[in-house]
Structure formats: structure tokens, C-alpha cells
Backbone as ProteinMPNN parsed JSONL, in Angstrom:
{"seq_chain_A": "XXXXXXXXXXXXXXXXXXXXXXXXXXXXXXXXXXXXXXXXXXXXXXXXXXXXXXXXXXXXXXXXXXXXX", "coords_chain_A": {"N_chain_A": [[1.02, -4.421, 17.889], [-0.045, -1.001, 18.109], [-2.377, 0.346, 15.778], [-1.747, 2.947, 13.535], [-1.948, 6.107, 11.785], [0.496, 6.83, 10.829], [1.887, 4.464, 10.396], [0.5, 3.412, 8.216], [0.989, 5.41, 6.268], [3.794, 5.253, 6.107], [4.237, 2.642, 5.118], [2.95, 2.809, 2.64], [4.511, 4.769, 1.38], [6.92, 3.421, 1.292], [6.309, 1.311, -0.434], [5.645, 2.776, -2.751], [8.128, 4.014, -3.305], [9.693, 1.795, -3.903], [8.445, 0.932, -6.245], [8.826, 3.138, -7.939], [11.605, 3.158, -8.125], [12.012, 0.967, -9.624], [12.108, -1.567, -8.548], [10.308, -3.931, -8.783], [9.763, -6.588, -8.032], [10.315, -6.681, -5.285], [8.424, -4.882, -4.436], [6.1, -6.265, -5.111], [6.24, -8.313, -3.28], [5.783, -6.901, -0.977], [3.235, -6.04, -1.258], [0.938, -7.7, -0.278], [1.215, -7.254, 2.462], [0.832, -4.519, 2.593], [-1.828, -4.391, 1.767], [-3.023, -5.712, 3.918], [-2.453, -3.989, 6.08], [-3.798, -1.662, 5.234], [-6.469, -2.598, 5.133], [-6.864, -3.235, 7.802], [-6.529, -0.736, 8.992], [-8.732, 0.551, 7.93], [-10.742, -0.913, 9.104], [-10.394, -0.388, 11.84], [-10.837, 2.301, 11.818], [-9.158, 4.354, 11.151], [-8.698, 5.162, 8.574], [-11.129, 5.716, 5.976], [-13.252, 3.154, 4.53], [-13.556, 3.233, 1.704], [-11.416, 4.845, 1.015], [-9.27, 3.221, 1.687], [-9.681, 1.196, -0.198], [-9.304, 2.666, -2.535], [-6.608, 3.432, -2.298], [-5.35, 0.929, -2.347], [-6.046, 0.107, -4.912], [-4.742, 2.054, -6.434], [-1.992, 1.564, -5.841], [-1.728, -1.047, -6.859], [-2.315, -0.636, -9.561], [-0.206, 1.091, -10.335], [1.94, -0.616, -9.866], [1.486, -2.761, -11.649], [1.69, -1.383, -14.011], [4.354, -0.557, -13.91], [5.707, -3.021, -13.883], [5.175, -3.967, -16.391], [6.786, -2.566, -18.095]], "CA_chain_A": [[1.329, -2.988, 17.886], [-1.234, -0.192, 17.836], [-2.517, 0.832, 14.409], [-1.725, 4.405, 13.437], [-1.893, 6.717, 10.452], [1.907, 6.874, 10.456], [2.245, 3.132, 9.872], [-0.101, 3.335, 6.887], [1.739, 6.304, 5.372], [5.16, 4.738, 5.941], [4.177, 1.466, 4.246], [2.597, 3.276, 1.287], [5.696, 5.453, 0.846], [7.923, 2.384, 1.021], [5.877, 0.627, -1.652], [5.772, 3.736, -3.858], [9.538, 4.208, -3.624], [10.149, 0.559, -4.567], [7.891, 0.928, -7.605], [9.464, 4.193, -8.74], [12.993, 2.817, -8.359], [12.051, -0.163, -10.541], [12.224, -2.84, -7.821], [8.929, -4.425, -8.795], [9.63, -7.862, -7.301], [10.243, -6.343, -3.848], [7.133, -4.218, -4.232], [5.089, -7.311, -5.169], [6.315, -9.038, -2.002], [5.281, -6.009, 0.048], [1.833, -5.741, -1.541], [-0.013, -8.306, 0.673], [1.372, -6.573, 3.749], [0.192, -3.211, 2.432], [-3.282, -4.659, 1.767], [-3.401, -6.069, 5.274], [-2.404, -2.769, 6.898], [-4.88, -0.777, 4.792], [-7.744, -3.177, 5.576], [-6.927, -3.107, 9.254], [-6.709, 0.697, 9.284], [-10.124, 0.865, 7.602], [-11.578, -1.595, 10.103], [-10.252, 0.31, 13.115], [-11.421, 3.621, 11.642], [-8.118, 5.351, 10.9], [-9.077, 5.687, 7.258], [-12.424, 5.182, 5.56], [-13.172, 1.93, 3.727], [-13.349, 3.567, 0.303], [-10.055, 5.369, 0.914], [-8.408, 2.032, 1.676], [-9.853, 0.538, -1.49], [-8.694, 3.539, -3.529], [-5.154, 3.351, -2.156], [-4.952, -0.407, -2.82], [-6.199, 0.118, -6.358], [-3.677, 2.919, -6.974], [-0.721, 0.853, -5.741], [-1.776, -2.178, -7.789], [-2.272, -0.079, -10.908], [1.155, 1.566, -10.569], [2.828, -1.78, -9.873], [1.322, -3.499, -12.904], [2.207, -0.514, -15.069], [5.819, -0.573, -13.809], [6.226, -4.334, -14.222], [4.987, -4.179, -17.827], [7.803, -1.799, -18.836]], "C_chain_A": [[0.07, -2.187, 17.552], [-1.213, 0.349, 16.411], [-2.524, 2.358, 14.422], [-1.627, 4.855, 11.992], [-0.461, 6.712, 9.925], [2.352, 5.567, 9.833], [1.739, 2.989, 8.434], [0.708, 4.153, 5.898], [3.131, 5.757, 5.082], [5.184, 3.554, 4.966], [3.869, 1.858, 2.801], [3.787, 3.962, 0.627], [6.759, 4.437, 0.439], [7.576, 1.654, -0.282], [6.046, 1.514, -2.874], [7.229, 3.909, -4.282], [10.129, 2.977, -4.322], [9.682, 0.525, -6.014], [8.635, 1.936, -8.477], [10.945, 3.909, -9.013], [13.148, 1.551, -9.223], [12.207, -1.516, -9.869], [10.833, -3.455, -7.666], [8.741, -5.725, -8.022], [9.504, -7.629, -5.797], [8.892, -5.722, -3.54], [5.997, -5.238, -4.241], [5.063, -8.115, -3.877], [5.706, -8.208, -0.875], [3.78, -5.754, -0.081], [0.829, -6.401, -0.571], [0.026, -7.645, 2.036], [0.684, -5.206, 3.708], [-1.32, -3.359, 2.448], [-3.783, -4.903, 3.183], [-3.487, -4.828, 6.169], [-3.549, -1.828, 6.53], [-6.236, -1.288, 5.256], [-7.925, -3.015, 7.086], [-7.191, -1.651, 9.663], [-8.159, 1.11, 9.005], [-11.074, 0.27, 8.642], [-11.579, -0.851, 11.439], [-10.817, 1.722, 13.028], [-10.397, 4.722, 11.442], [-8.344, 5.998, 9.542], [-10.431, 5.068, 6.894], [-12.223, 3.999, 4.62], [-12.883, 2.224, 2.257], [-11.94, 4.122, 0.045], [-9.067, 4.219, 0.854], [-8.475, 1.337, 0.329], [-9.181, 1.337, -2.604], [-7.17, 3.449, -3.497], [-4.631, 2.002, -2.66], [-5.001, -0.455, -4.346], [-5.058, 0.91, -7.023], [-2.322, 2.218, -6.96], [-0.656, -0.281, -6.764], [-1.635, -1.712, -9.227], [-0.85, 0.362, -11.247], [2.132, 0.41, -10.679], [2.702, -2.544, -11.187], [1.843, -2.696, -14.083], [3.753, -0.557, -15.103], [6.401, -1.941, -14.216], [6.033, -4.685, -15.689], [6.033, -3.483, -18.679], [8.95, -2.668, -19.277]], "O_chain_A": [[-0.781, -2.652, 16.794], [-0.168, 0.757, 15.904], [-3.222, 2.98, 15.223], [-1.27, 4.084, 11.101], [-0.235, 6.603, 8.72], [3.104, 5.558, 8.858], [2.454, 2.508, 7.555], [1.073, 3.669, 4.826], [3.592, 5.793, 3.941], [6.05, 3.479, 4.094], [4.448, 1.314, 1.861], [4.042, 3.755, -0.559], [7.405, 4.565, -0.601], [8.444, 1.415, -1.122], [6.533, 1.064, -3.911], [7.532, 3.946, -5.474], [10.961, 3.105, -5.22], [10.435, 0.134, -6.906], [9.023, 1.632, -9.605], [11.484, 4.367, -10.02], [14.264, 1.121, -9.513], [12.418, -2.518, -10.552], [10.266, -3.494, -6.574], [7.688, -5.947, -7.425], [8.706, -8.276, -5.119], [8.289, -6.006, -2.504], [5.04, -5.107, -3.479], [4.002, -8.549, -3.427], [5.167, -8.766, 0.081], [3.134, -5.307, 0.867], [-0.064, -5.709, -0.082], [-1.005, -7.493, 2.691], [0.037, -4.796, 4.671], [-2.02, -2.556, 3.065], [-4.818, -4.38, 3.596], [-4.452, -4.641, 6.91], [-4.197, -1.262, 7.41], [-7.066, -0.508, 5.721], [-9.014, -2.698, 7.565], [-7.98, -1.383, 10.569], [-8.741, 1.908, 9.74], [-12.079, 0.881, 9.006], [-12.617, -0.702, 12.083], [-11.232, 2.286, 14.04], [-10.728, 5.903, 11.551], [-8.203, 7.209, 9.379], [-10.822, 4.033, 7.434], [-11.172, 3.855, 3.996], [-12.064, 1.548, 1.634], [-11.356, 3.89, -1.014], [-8.129, 4.243, 0.057], [-7.45, 0.936, -0.223], [-8.565, 0.766, -3.504], [-6.521, 3.397, -4.542], [-3.594, 1.942, -3.321], [-4.1, -0.995, -4.987], [-4.494, 0.489, -8.032], [-1.585, 2.267, -7.945], [0.352, -0.45, -7.45], [-0.916, -2.323, -10.018], [-0.343, 0.047, -12.323], [3.052, 0.449, -11.496], [3.711, -2.932, -11.775], [2.375, -3.258, -15.041], [4.365, -0.589, -16.171], [7.47, -2.002, -14.825], [6.669, -5.615, -16.184], [6.156, -3.778, -19.868], [9.886, -2.181, -19.91]]}, "name": "protein", "num_of_chains": 1, "seq": "XXXXXXXXXXXXXXXXXXXXXXXXXXXXXXXXXXXXXXXXXXXXXXXXXXXXXXXXXXXXXXXXXXXXX"}
């Protein structure tokens, strides 16, 4: 499938909603997929490399914070 900004946004929203609703195990399962999509988007040029790294860091930080509660 072609890579698009919409796919990236949709996956990030999905992960964020899982974290905020307290479903950390589901979010952890989705994390590798999110990493893959972000890396691919950065490679293709949809988002910049640092933006991808920042988004990955933000998701991971929120997930670890939520799973420690």
C-alpha cells in the first residue's frame, strides 16, 4: 500500500487512544507497527527523520508512564 500522512496520523491516534484508555498491553503490541510506519514515512520523505524520532520517543514515554501507574 502507498505510504501517506493519513496512515501515520491514524496509527498514532490509535496508539494514543489505547494509552489514554488504559489499554497498555494492546498499545505495547501496536508499538512495533507504529515504529515501522514512522521509519518508513521518514525514509520515503513524508515526515522528517527527527520528527519520526520525536514521535516514537513521545509514544514510548507516554506508554511507560501509563504502564507504571
